[in-house]
């Protein structure tokens, strides 16, 4: 019993007034001095309210809170021995509450076996803490998982553990079905993963659609809106549960279910937390889905780029390489890492660099894509011929910000072309040797027979010599094409009178074309600076084309007039003409117009190709204006200065 | 009578050269390679006509050699070849003229006459 009760009376009046729980406890010993228990001696009025325990005086802790006796006895002994107060936090399972407890020695002197205990309920605070911890853990987990199914699985497990339920799952609602991909469940329960048509549960569907959270404490007794649903719940041993639908844009998209196989009084806090969990799950699953789609699309494009057999390169406007695919790196013998620290200038052969830079400049300035065949340098220094298609990549303001270069190795084609050209070149040279003799013999024969009186034989020989000249021209043409494609067509320009050259050509051609009248309308011209033989070759080609493609005869009119710093030579015929779509092809190598009207016309289709190259090499243009049946006008221009003093030209 | 030295490894061209130059009133000396020229084993002509592709000594080399020697440096040289760039090559070797094969007899004779005129 407490000795100085009167002083105690006063304090107790005071202690009854506070809302914290207070009690005085005493350690009880047996005869040999061994502790036998901890007994409640006094309690204040708040005690019962805080603990839910009544009539505790003279009872032991063991009787009321058996889990704590041992811990408390130790604490008491310690407090009494040291005189130091102690503070504990205890969870009391029976009341499902948390307490903060403060122990201190009661009464004076070292002999006191009394301890004063002040405590208060910190359950709300504790729960809040736990919720925060749970939500934090949830967020952490969701952040690290990228797969939507894995997210559903993890959340189901965590929520089941936190809420202490028997089952938990998140289903995705799509096209009227609830899809459960991974559920969490107590070991002795079966999984419910699968697809469930919501149409079978009309009311549930209605609640889901309305986005109402559905809380049932006991399916046996709770007012269930639908008997079919009750039956279903009982069948699944879902006795108490929380269903939280997630509604987005007025449509149910997900459903979180927390299920207990025994009745359970769900607290508001728990329901709120379930709603929060459902919302976060949906957000995480959505994010993961979007990422999945993005990743899939990204993988798709990556595969196309990486596994492509064409080389793909991305460069910025300073020509630094910022991306290369495997194929391109392999072609040049570099690693991708090496390439991405290099610039275009490092890998393009010197011979092609200026040309490429000029086109790249236009790409930046005008956003124009271009195609270029160029030599690239391999790591070992060897060269590889590559055909490149280079297109600008625009920013959102429509300005070029980078360029993508798609390229194919054309070394084989180039080698074959070179081989072919070499063959033509050798063959032509070989042909020239016997041709030289035949031509000379032919000419000598012609001279001999010209003097004599054998007219028929003289005629034959003349015809033979015309054919020899044709053969000679053919050989020259073949050689010219190989020189053009090898870039070896060199000009030997000089000043000469173009009027004289045209007049000579007209005279010569007229001899061979008795059916046609070749007319030259000369204008006053200053000397031109050009390769006389080559211009003669062009004229010869254009005039003979005019003759060839006007088989019925007619006039061929040639004019040469200066115009705006240029000299324009026009050769007009009244022949079969050329359709618009064929006009662009006729300048190609080996192209011949083929139709009924031209079948009998000979030639191998090199003349215009060579003529175009010759004129371009002079800095001029060669072109055609024509309509089928209305004849054609071929023209070419040459740079021209009207100044008569040659020094200024 | 003006003298021509004509060097070509093609028999038929030599045959033709003999015919046309004799007919045109020249005295013609034919060689099928450049050895006699290198050895100095020839009578000074009024003009040399050299093919480019010759065994042992290339025509252009022969031309340079002739143009470097005091004895022959003032004698005109015409290069004759199937090579398409013969005019350019001939110019750089110091030749006075060049004609591409197959050639026109008239042109060749005209050129020879031009270079030997007044001698």
XYZ file of C-alpha atoms in Angstrom:
768
model
C 0.000 0.000 0.000
C 1.104 3.563 -0.584
C 2.204 5.211 2.605
C 1.849 8.957 2.188
C -1.592 8.823 0.727
C -2.541 12.404 1.610
C 0.053 13.985 -0.631
C -0.862 11.454 -3.279
C -4.544 12.466 -3.059
C -3.655 15.970 -4.200
C -1.627 14.803 -7.156
C -4.217 12.332 -8.210
C -6.864 15.005 -8.484
C -4.440 16.752 -10.812
C -3.576 13.599 -12.749
C -7.255 12.761 -13.221
C -7.636 16.046 -15.032
C -5.080 15.281 -17.808
C -5.982 13.164 -20.840
C -2.783 11.144 -20.805
C -2.999 7.736 -19.160
C -1.244 7.425 -15.809
C -0.701 4.545 -13.429
C 1.511 3.526 -10.564
C 2.865 0.012 -10.604
C 4.769 -2.016 -8.090
C 7.229 -4.841 -8.453
C 6.211 -7.763 -6.231
C 8.726 -10.218 -4.758
C 8.411 -13.632 -3.095
C 10.158 -14.562 0.151
C 13.579 -15.344 -1.291
C 13.451 -11.941 -3.024
C 12.641 -13.111 -6.516
C 10.384 -10.865 -8.666
C 7.015 -12.533 -9.157
C 5.093 -9.865 -10.994
C 4.157 -6.321 -11.787
C 0.976 -5.058 -10.216
C -1.222 -2.038 -11.059
C -1.580 0.069 -7.895
C -3.227 3.263 -9.042
C -4.683 4.503 -12.362
C -6.072 7.881 -13.394
C -9.376 8.444 -15.168
C -7.870 8.671 -18.643
C -6.349 5.216 -18.187
C -9.469 3.331 -19.164
C -10.218 5.615 -22.079
C -6.704 5.221 -23.425
C -6.359 1.460 -22.945
C -9.886 0.143 -22.985
C -8.961 -1.799 -19.803
C -11.105 -1.465 -16.658
C -10.776 -2.688 -13.056
C -7.074 -3.145 -13.270
C -6.114 -2.251 -9.688
C -4.225 -5.094 -7.963
C -4.110 -7.079 -11.174
C -0.761 -8.036 -12.683
C 0.435 -7.094 -16.151
C 0.665 -10.796 -16.830
C -3.083 -11.085 -16.404
C -3.938 -8.128 -18.627
C -1.124 -7.721 -21.145
C 0.850 -10.968 -20.997
C 3.098 -10.045 -23.950
C 4.655 -7.148 -22.130
C 5.365 -8.380 -18.596
C 8.887 -9.558 -19.234
C 9.915 -6.395 -21.125
C 8.345 -4.124 -18.553
C 9.858 -5.958 -15.565
C 13.283 -5.467 -17.103
C 12.589 -1.789 -17.719
C 11.253 -1.339 -14.174
C 14.227 -3.038 -12.576
C 16.492 -0.806 -14.564
C 14.599 2.393 -13.718
C 14.562 1.510 -9.991
C 18.228 0.558 -9.994
C 19.518 3.632 -11.832
C 16.834 6.162 -10.926
C 16.899 7.158 -14.651
C 13.486 7.434 -16.369
C 12.887 5.453 -19.601
C 10.618 5.874 -22.618
C 9.168 3.023 -24.735
C 6.915 2.669 -27.750
C 4.670 -0.398 -27.565
C 2.152 -1.882 -29.935
C -0.646 -3.660 -28.156
C -1.993 -6.321 -30.380
C -5.214 -6.898 -28.428
C -6.343 -3.323 -28.876
C -4.523 -2.797 -32.141
C -3.037 0.423 -30.808
C 0.324 2.071 -30.312
C 1.428 3.745 -27.107
C 4.232 6.000 -26.060
C 5.123 5.039 -22.468
C 7.230 6.925 -19.914
C 8.549 5.126 -16.811
C 10.006 6.879 -13.748
C 10.654 5.988 -10.076
C 7.762 6.945 -7.841
C 8.319 8.144 -4.283
C 11.557 8.885 -2.544
C 14.488 6.817 -1.492
C 16.317 3.923 -2.973
C 14.028 1.435 -1.390
C 10.982 2.407 -3.465
C 9.643 -0.394 -5.633
C 7.036 1.884 -7.196
C 7.177 3.172 -10.771
C 5.019 5.894 -12.242
C 3.899 5.234 -15.799
C 2.624 8.018 -18.109
C 1.458 7.012 -21.575
C -0.549 8.183 -24.486
C -2.020 6.684 -27.627
C 0.140 7.389 -30.687
C -1.738 5.021 -32.969
C -2.885 7.689 -35.453
C 0.575 9.129 -35.698
C 2.075 5.655 -36.039
C -0.387 4.657 -38.767
C 0.280 7.820 -40.660
C 3.960 7.078 -40.466
C 3.411 3.541 -41.721
C 1.246 4.768 -44.554
C 3.898 7.202 -45.612
C 6.472 4.470 -45.410
C 4.249 2.167 -47.467
C 3.587 4.778 -50.106
C 7.255 5.618 -50.287
C 8.144 1.970 -50.697
C 5.437 1.671 -53.342
C 6.843 4.599 -55.309
C 10.378 3.269 -55.027
C 9.313 -0.123 -56.267
C 7.289 1.273 -59.155
C 10.098 3.491 -60.272
C 12.473 0.603 -60.762
C 10.100 -1.653 -62.689
C 9.510 -1.156 -66.384
C 7.256 -4.066 -67.268
C 3.506 -3.459 -66.699
C 2.852 -7.048 -65.599
C 5.728 -6.923 -63.128
C 4.317 -3.680 -61.743
C 0.927 -5.293 -61.184
C 2.564 -8.240 -59.493
C 4.766 -6.165 -57.171
C 1.930 -3.879 -56.141
C -0.368 -6.796 -55.432
C 2.258 -8.340 -53.150
C 3.094 -5.120 -51.328
C -0.539 -4.135 -50.774
C -1.427 -7.624 -49.588
C 1.403 -7.520 -47.083
C 0.658 -4.006 -45.876
C -3.089 -4.424 -45.554
C -2.680 -7.941 -44.260
C -5.267 -9.325 -46.669
C -5.618 -12.820 -48.108
C -5.685 -11.730 -51.662
C -4.858 -8.670 -53.708
C -4.784 -7.914 -57.399
C -4.928 -5.080 -59.870
C -6.867 -5.671 -63.047
C -6.747 -3.692 -66.226
C -10.167 -2.965 -67.656
C -10.246 -3.083 -71.393
C -13.118 -3.467 -73.806
C -15.523 -4.573 -71.070
C -13.182 -7.181 -69.603
C -11.303 -7.206 -66.359
C -7.877 -8.624 -67.059
C -5.963 -10.013 -64.061
C -2.452 -10.836 -65.163
C -0.686 -11.419 -61.822
C -2.382 -11.671 -58.452
C -1.037 -12.050 -54.933
C -2.734 -14.612 -52.667
C -2.325 -16.559 -49.467
C -0.447 -19.798 -49.974
C -3.471 -22.030 -49.558
C -5.613 -20.078 -52.005
C -5.775 -20.495 -55.773
C -4.770 -17.763 -58.205
C -7.604 -15.910 -59.901
C -5.540 -14.610 -62.810
C -7.534 -14.544 -66.013
C -9.950 -12.490 -68.079
C -13.414 -11.732 -66.696
C -16.153 -10.140 -68.775
C -17.664 -7.378 -66.631
C -20.974 -7.874 -68.390
C -21.623 -10.858 -66.117
C -21.600 -8.621 -63.036
C -23.977 -5.852 -63.944
C -23.824 -4.031 -60.669
C -20.136 -4.300 -60.243
C -19.830 -2.997 -63.758
C -22.102 -0.094 -62.863
C -20.052 0.779 -59.784
C -16.839 0.452 -61.700
C -18.198 2.653 -64.453
C -19.311 5.232 -61.933
C -15.910 5.100 -60.331
C -17.305 4.349 -56.874
C -15.097 2.614 -54.356
C -16.889 -0.469 -53.132
C -16.267 -1.485 -49.488
C -17.793 -4.636 -47.975
C -17.082 -5.568 -44.367
C -18.919 -8.900 -44.396
C -20.445 -10.363 -47.526
C -22.736 -12.577 -45.446
C -24.481 -9.728 -43.718
C -23.547 -6.532 -45.520
C -26.191 -4.999 -47.630
C -25.174 -6.249 -51.041
C -26.603 -4.426 -53.986
C -26.846 -7.554 -56.043
C -27.519 -11.142 -54.986
C -25.542 -12.590 -57.862
C -22.569 -10.618 -56.659
C -23.010 -11.865 -53.089
C -23.127 -15.440 -54.329
C -20.051 -14.911 -56.374
C -18.177 -13.331 -53.459
C -19.069 -16.138 -51.090
C -18.042 -18.690 -53.685
C -14.652 -16.999 -53.987
C -14.343 -16.705 -50.198
C -14.275 -12.948 -50.622
C -15.990 -12.141 -47.355
C -14.723 -8.628 -46.875
C -13.122 -6.507 -49.525
C -12.325 -3.119 -51.014
C -12.764 -2.612 -54.748
C -11.208 0.598 -56.053
C -11.934 1.429 -59.680
C -9.629 3.829 -61.536
C -11.558 6.078 -63.887
C -9.892 8.140 -66.580
C -11.762 10.336 -69.047
C -15.056 8.988 -67.694
C -14.019 5.431 -68.419
C -13.019 2.710 -66.005
C -9.499 1.628 -66.859
C -8.386 -0.332 -63.807
C -9.543 -1.972 -60.607
C -7.632 -2.666 -57.393
C -9.067 -5.408 -55.203
C -8.136 -6.145 -51.583
C -9.858 -9.264 -50.352
C -10.144 -10.983 -46.976
C -11.681 -14.408 -46.468
C -13.009 -13.387 -43.040
C -15.141 -10.396 -42.096
C -13.104 -7.240 -41.539
C -13.968 -3.773 -40.369
C -12.148 -1.599 -42.944
C -11.075 1.726 -41.560
C -11.501 4.944 -43.530
C -7.745 5.369 -43.545
C -7.356 1.975 -45.163
C -9.921 2.755 -47.830
C -8.171 6.027 -48.588
C -4.853 4.246 -48.839
C -6.348 1.634 -51.164
C -7.592 4.458 -53.425
C -4.130 6.009 -53.395
C -2.576 2.627 -54.215
C -4.960 2.055 -57.128
C -4.228 5.481 -58.567
C -0.486 5.019 -58.331
C -0.671 1.569 -59.849
C -2.597 2.862 -62.827
C -0.116 5.682 -63.365
C 2.841 3.316 -63.155
C 1.283 0.756 -65.489
C 0.409 3.467 -67.995
C 3.900 4.891 -67.889
C 5.339 1.428 -68.374
C 3.006 0.734 -71.283
C 3.965 3.952 -72.998
C 7.623 3.178 -72.390
C 7.083 -0.310 -73.708
C 5.507 1.000 -76.906
C 8.251 3.584 -77.251
C 10.910 1.008 -76.631
C 9.366 -1.381 -79.098
C 9.220 1.312 -81.717
C 12.747 2.377 -80.881
C 13.959 -1.239 -81.102
C 12.182 -1.585 -84.381
C 13.910 1.420 -85.904
C 17.183 0.483 -84.303
C 17.027 -2.958 -85.878
C 16.256 -1.462 -89.273
C 19.190 0.920 -88.962
C 21.624 -1.490 -87.307
C 20.944 -4.506 -89.471
C 20.669 -2.570 -92.670
C 23.126 -3.602 -95.360
C 23.433 0.020 -96.389
C 25.691 2.325 -94.446
C 23.872 4.901 -92.350
C 25.559 7.943 -90.938
C 24.325 11.036 -89.132
C 26.392 14.199 -89.133
C 25.848 17.622 -87.624
C 26.189 20.817 -89.610
C 29.910 21.038 -88.777
C 30.233 17.629 -90.480
C 31.061 15.823 -87.201
C 29.905 12.219 -87.306
C 27.370 11.742 -84.518
C 26.057 8.323 -85.468
C 27.196 5.403 -87.576
C 25.603 2.004 -88.018
C 27.569 -1.253 -87.955
C 27.598 -1.622 -91.707
C 29.158 1.760 -92.346
C 31.823 1.289 -89.674
C 32.595 -2.176 -91.018
C 32.965 -0.838 -94.538
C 35.653 1.606 -93.483
C 37.280 -0.705 -90.947
C 36.687 1.621 -88.011
C 34.807 0.978 -84.788
C 31.638 2.998 -84.279
C 33.323 4.715 -81.338
C 36.245 5.794 -83.526
C 33.942 7.087 -86.242
C 31.848 9.150 -83.865
C 34.910 11.112 -82.865
C 35.729 11.917 -86.503
C 34.331 14.267 -89.140
C 33.237 13.650 -92.732
C 36.409 15.378 -93.881
C 38.494 12.662 -92.208
C 36.949 9.885 -94.272
C 36.448 11.452 -97.701
C 39.253 11.137 -100.230
C 41.000 14.443 -101.024
C 39.948 14.196 -104.689
C 36.248 14.334 -103.782
C 36.348 16.561 -100.727
C 35.773 19.948 -102.366
C 32.848 18.687 -104.414
C 31.232 17.159 -101.342
C 31.759 20.283 -99.245
C 30.133 22.430 -101.919
C 27.038 20.210 -102.044
C 26.924 20.031 -98.246
C 26.994 23.817 -98.142
C 23.912 23.875 -100.341
C 22.239 21.327 -98.094
C 22.727 23.666 -95.134
C 21.769 26.820 -97.028
C 18.816 25.523 -99.006
C 17.876 22.292 -97.242
C 18.528 20.398 -100.473
C 19.260 16.682 -100.447
C 21.985 15.466 -102.781
C 23.511 12.348 -104.220
C 27.225 11.915 -104.696
C 29.528 9.138 -105.731
C 32.758 9.588 -103.876
C 35.794 7.786 -102.612
C 36.046 7.206 -98.891
C 39.189 6.438 -96.969
C 39.376 3.204 -95.003
C 41.286 3.011 -91.748
C 44.113 1.190 -93.578
C 44.331 4.066 -96.063
C 42.762 2.236 -99.004
C 39.875 3.825 -100.864
C 36.359 2.582 -101.410
C 33.850 3.935 -103.929
C 30.584 4.801 -102.234
C 27.296 6.126 -103.549
C 25.825 8.498 -100.958
C 22.341 9.927 -100.636
C 22.523 12.789 -98.198
C 19.353 14.369 -96.851
C 18.882 17.154 -94.299
C 17.184 16.570 -90.941
C 15.139 19.609 -89.972
C 14.430 21.073 -86.558
C 10.893 22.148 -85.658
C 11.514 25.546 -87.235
C 12.156 23.832 -90.556
C 15.886 24.597 -90.556
C 18.433 21.877 -91.277
C 20.068 20.827 -88.018
C 21.843 17.647 -89.136
C 22.103 15.368 -92.143
C 21.671 11.670 -92.683
C 23.884 9.909 -95.184
C 22.712 6.597 -96.604
C 25.393 4.936 -98.632
C 26.106 1.856 -100.672
C 29.461 0.400 -101.599
C 29.786 0.698 -105.386
C 33.416 -0.408 -105.625
C 32.468 -3.510 -107.542
C 30.439 -1.562 -110.084
C 33.229 0.993 -110.313
C 35.829 -1.734 -110.813
C 33.680 -3.365 -113.469
C 33.140 -0.039 -115.190
C 36.857 0.641 -115.122
C 37.521 -2.837 -116.458
C 35.017 -2.331 -119.236
C 36.500 1.053 -120.103
C 39.962 -0.428 -120.091
C 38.813 -3.169 -122.399
C 37.217 -0.689 -124.798
C 40.344 1.398 -124.645
C 42.664 -1.499 -125.448
C 40.350 -2.840 -128.128
C 40.140 0.582 -129.740
C 43.889 1.007 -129.780
C 44.291 -2.445 -131.223
C 41.732 -1.622 -133.872
C 43.547 1.541 -134.799
C 46.697 -0.160 -135.995
C 45.184 -2.224 -138.856
C 42.782 0.616 -139.533
C 45.697 2.967 -140.117
C 47.055 0.704 -142.848
C 43.680 0.035 -144.437
C 42.883 3.726 -144.509
C 46.223 4.616 -146.045
C 45.979 1.857 -148.659
C 42.436 2.965 -149.445
C 43.541 6.532 -149.943
C 46.377 5.510 -152.190
C 44.078 3.364 -154.282
C 41.640 6.260 -154.560
C 44.406 8.512 -155.838
C 45.579 5.925 -158.348
C 42.089 5.266 -159.689
C 41.161 8.941 -159.710
C 43.859 9.546 -162.268
C 42.889 6.568 -164.387
C 39.770 5.904 -166.384
C 38.304 2.958 -164.483
C 35.183 4.745 -163.261
C 33.325 1.768 -161.706
C 36.316 0.677 -159.601
C 36.992 4.252 -158.575
C 33.374 4.420 -157.311
C 33.834 1.244 -155.265
C 37.021 2.506 -153.717
C 35.446 5.831 -152.794
C 32.595 3.982 -151.095
C 35.046 1.750 -149.307
C 36.912 4.781 -147.997
C 33.689 6.334 -146.686
C 33.075 3.144 -144.750
C 36.648 3.138 -143.459
C 36.111 6.681 -142.203
C 32.939 5.601 -140.437
C 34.817 2.785 -138.793
C 37.516 5.229 -137.746
C 34.922 7.553 -136.212
C 33.411 4.673 -134.286
C 36.758 3.751 -132.827
C 37.309 7.383 -131.808
C 33.875 7.532 -130.210
C 34.539 4.445 -128.133
C 37.840 5.860 -126.973
C 36.256 9.196 -126.145
C 33.661 7.596 -123.886
C 36.302 5.758 -121.919
C 38.199 9.011 -121.533
C 35.091 10.842 -120.378
C 34.172 8.223 -117.769
C 37.800 8.120 -116.657
C 37.739 11.904 -116.312
C 40.585 12.209 -118.837
C 38.915 14.269 -121.521
C 41.368 17.122 -121.821
C 40.841 20.206 -123.957
C 43.473 22.013 -125.980
C 41.851 25.390 -126.462
C 43.019 27.994 -128.943
C 41.546 31.107 -130.592
C 39.886 30.397 -133.907
C 37.153 31.677 -136.177
C 34.041 29.589 -135.573
C 32.444 30.790 -138.826
C 35.320 29.267 -140.757
C 35.048 25.989 -138.889
C 31.284 25.740 -139.452
C 31.664 26.598 -143.120
C 34.253 23.812 -143.523
C 32.048 21.338 -141.702
C 29.012 22.272 -143.793
C 30.995 21.810 -146.978
C 32.246 18.401 -145.874
C 28.870 17.173 -144.637
C 27.058 18.428 -147.711
C 29.192 16.124 -149.845
C 27.810 13.131 -147.976
C 24.185 14.276 -147.913
C 22.974 14.969 -151.402
C 19.296 14.741 -150.369
C 19.638 17.592 -147.858
C 20.460 21.223 -148.157
C 22.752 22.391 -145.350
C 22.519 26.130 -144.864
C 24.763 28.192 -142.617
C 23.567 31.667 -141.676
C 26.706 33.281 -140.307
C 26.841 36.365 -138.077
C 29.824 38.525 -137.344
C 31.810 36.815 -134.598
C 34.980 37.459 -132.634
C 37.350 34.508 -132.393
C 36.298 31.910 -129.827
C 38.643 30.266 -127.326
C 37.963 26.551 -127.523
C 39.325 23.171 -128.589
C 38.949 23.420 -132.346
C 39.014 19.666 -133.037
C 36.492 18.963 -130.300
C 34.072 21.656 -131.421
C 34.446 20.334 -134.939
C 33.540 16.898 -133.580
C 30.399 18.302 -131.907
C 29.318 20.098 -135.054
C 29.912 17.020 -137.133
C 27.841 14.953 -134.719
C 24.919 17.367 -134.565
C 24.802 17.925 -138.327
C 25.031 14.218 -139.110
C 22.248 13.557 -136.564
C 20.143 16.139 -138.355
C 20.797 14.325 -141.611
C 20.211 10.863 -140.146
C 16.952 11.726 -138.406
C 15.389 13.525 -141.346
C 15.399 10.608 -143.785
C 13.098 12.392 -146.222
C 15.592 15.193 -146.725
C 14.915 18.889 -146.294
C 16.898 21.846 -145.088
C 19.281 21.776 -142.182
C 19.821 25.296 -140.951
C 22.772 26.325 -138.801
C 23.104 29.645 -137.023
C 25.787 30.958 -134.657
C 24.923 34.110 -132.707
C 26.364 35.832 -129.656
C 23.943 36.403 -126.808
C 24.586 37.664 -123.284
C 28.219 36.657 -122.949
C 27.602 33.396 -124.727
C 27.769 32.101 -128.200
C 24.782 30.020 -129.237
C 25.001 27.602 -132.143
C 21.731 26.100 -133.374
C 21.304 23.203 -135.810
C 17.703 22.818 -136.973
C 16.355 19.909 -138.996
C 12.866 19.092 -140.312
C 13.037 15.420 -139.404
C 11.108 12.983 -137.237
C 11.619 14.887 -133.970
C 11.874 13.578 -130.412
C 9.096 13.152 -127.852
C 9.385 15.104 -124.599
C 10.014 12.050 -122.419
C 12.806 10.797 -124.671
C 14.515 14.187 -124.794
C 16.218 13.763 -121.444
C 17.478 10.268 -122.290
C 19.158 11.021 -125.585
C 22.218 12.500 -123.875
C 22.882 9.270 -121.970
C 25.667 6.919 -122.912
C 24.604 4.220 -125.444
C 21.057 5.599 -125.704
C 19.355 5.409 -129.079
C 15.840 6.373 -130.000
C 14.276 3.149 -131.124
C 11.052 2.968 -133.063
C 9.914 2.012 -136.567
C 11.185 5.241 -138.048
C 14.698 4.940 -136.608
C 15.349 1.228 -136.926
C 17.316 1.616 -140.121
C 19.454 4.436 -138.732
C 22.892 3.293 -137.697
C 24.945 4.377 -134.714
C 25.840 3.147 -131.244
C 24.423 6.029 -129.241
C 27.622 7.706 -128.152
C 27.647 10.853 -130.247
C 25.406 13.074 -128.124
C 26.896 11.778 -124.921
C 30.364 12.762 -126.087
C 29.175 16.068 -127.552
C 27.475 16.983 -124.260
C 30.616 16.211 -122.308
C 32.766 18.263 -124.657
C 30.457 21.291 -124.419
C 30.160 20.984 -120.632
C 33.906 20.777 -120.359
C 34.017 24.125 -122.195
C 31.578 25.576 -119.663
C 28.656 25.543 -122.073
C 25.330 23.783 -122.380
C 24.037 21.385 -125.007
C 20.291 20.930 -125.393
C 17.392 20.190 -127.671
C 13.994 21.606 -128.554
C 11.796 19.221 -130.441
C 8.339 17.868 -131.155
C 7.629 14.519 -132.779
C 7.101 15.004 -136.506
C 8.109 18.650 -136.340
C 11.878 18.302 -136.504
C 14.476 19.079 -133.841
C 16.724 21.959 -132.974
C 19.918 21.042 -131.181
C 21.911 23.882 -129.735
C 25.050 24.419 -127.767
C 26.571 27.428 -126.076
C 30.166 28.440 -125.489
C 31.503 31.186 -123.218
C 32.069 34.174 -125.468
C 33.378 37.686 -125.251
C 32.503 40.231 -127.903
C 35.781 42.053 -127.413
C 37.858 41.694 -130.526
C 41.213 41.858 -128.773
C 42.206 38.327 -128.028
C 44.276 39.296 -125.002
C 41.152 40.080 -123.082
C 39.498 36.796 -123.825
C 65.816 15.286 -152.921
C 64.517 15.716 -149.391
C 65.178 12.889 -146.991
C 62.704 11.382 -144.555
C 63.509 8.949 -141.731
C 60.391 6.989 -140.834
C 60.378 4.729 -137.756
C 57.490 2.335 -137.072
C 57.353 -1.280 -135.942
C 54.347 -2.059 -138.160
C 55.494 -3.535 -141.483
C 52.449 -2.372 -143.401
C 52.842 1.212 -142.184
C 56.480 1.133 -143.323
C 55.274 -0.200 -146.662
C 52.782 2.635 -146.966
C 55.353 5.217 -145.907
C 57.728 3.990 -148.613
C 54.973 4.219 -151.248
C 53.628 7.649 -150.395
C 56.931 9.410 -149.758
C 58.602 7.936 -152.843
C 55.601 8.948 -154.886
C 55.750 12.443 -153.434
C 59.422 12.706 -154.408
C 61.183 12.077 -151.091
C 64.041 9.799 -150.297
C 62.815 7.667 -147.430
C 64.777 5.649 -144.870
C 62.727 3.120 -142.940
C 63.564 1.750 -139.478
C 61.491 -0.739 -137.525
C 62.937 0.394 -134.177
C 64.895 3.278 -132.705
C 68.236 1.500 -132.387
C 69.912 3.114 -135.447
C 68.918 6.538 -134.111
C 70.297 5.803 -130.655
C 73.539 4.531 -132.157
C 73.814 7.515 -134.495
C 73.935 5.079 -137.351
C 72.051 7.127 -139.960
C 72.400 9.845 -142.542
C 70.991 13.187 -141.431
C 67.476 13.594 -142.929
C 65.349 16.684 -143.489
C 62.672 15.314 -141.172
C 62.044 12.496 -138.685
C 58.672 10.744 -138.442
C 58.428 8.581 -135.324
C 55.799 6.217 -134.050
C 55.267 6.459 -130.288
C 55.012 2.788 -129.382
C 58.284 1.225 -130.425
C 60.157 -1.731 -129.003
C 63.084 -0.896 -126.682
C 62.993 2.870 -127.242
C 59.783 4.803 -126.955
C 59.194 7.286 -129.782
C 58.935 10.171 -127.326
C 62.283 9.244 -125.797
C 63.832 9.170 -129.217
C 62.355 12.575 -129.946
C 63.840 14.038 -126.760
C 67.155 12.498 -127.584
C 67.195 13.945 -131.107
C 66.201 17.350 -129.815
C 69.003 17.239 -127.239
C 71.748 16.427 -129.711
C 73.560 19.234 -131.432
C 73.638 17.309 -134.701
C 69.913 16.741 -134.914
C 68.291 19.365 -132.720
C 67.207 21.555 -135.636
C 65.718 18.757 -137.718
C 61.892 18.697 -137.448
C 60.242 15.689 -135.776
C 56.678 14.532 -136.355
C 55.168 12.066 -133.886
C 52.711 9.568 -135.281
C 50.589 7.473 -132.952
C 47.277 5.837 -132.173
C 47.550 7.433 -128.749
C 44.715 9.932 -128.395
C 46.820 12.416 -126.488
C 49.707 12.308 -128.922
C 49.546 16.039 -129.689
C 50.041 16.946 -126.067
C 52.687 14.306 -125.490
C 54.550 15.263 -128.625
C 54.557 18.894 -127.597
C 56.072 18.097 -124.234
C 58.788 15.969 -125.854
C 59.779 18.880 -128.098
C 58.356 17.450 -131.339
C 57.358 19.900 -134.041
C 54.119 18.187 -134.981
C 51.909 15.210 -134.271
C 49.376 13.180 -136.194
C 46.991 10.675 -134.759
C 46.573 7.259 -136.348
C 44.616 6.386 -138.423
C 45.849 9.341 -140.415
C 44.979 11.056 -143.615
C 47.817 10.701 -146.157
C 47.194 14.194 -147.453
C 47.539 15.724 -144.007
C 50.752 13.887 -143.336
C 52.274 14.947 -146.633
C 51.119 18.542 -146.076
C 52.719 18.637 -142.661
C 55.989 17.141 -143.910
C 56.064 19.598 -146.752
C 55.418 22.501 -144.409
C 58.276 21.557 -142.087
C 60.770 20.848 -144.849
C 59.860 23.819 -147.005
C 62.787 25.998 -147.973
C 65.394 23.379 -147.190
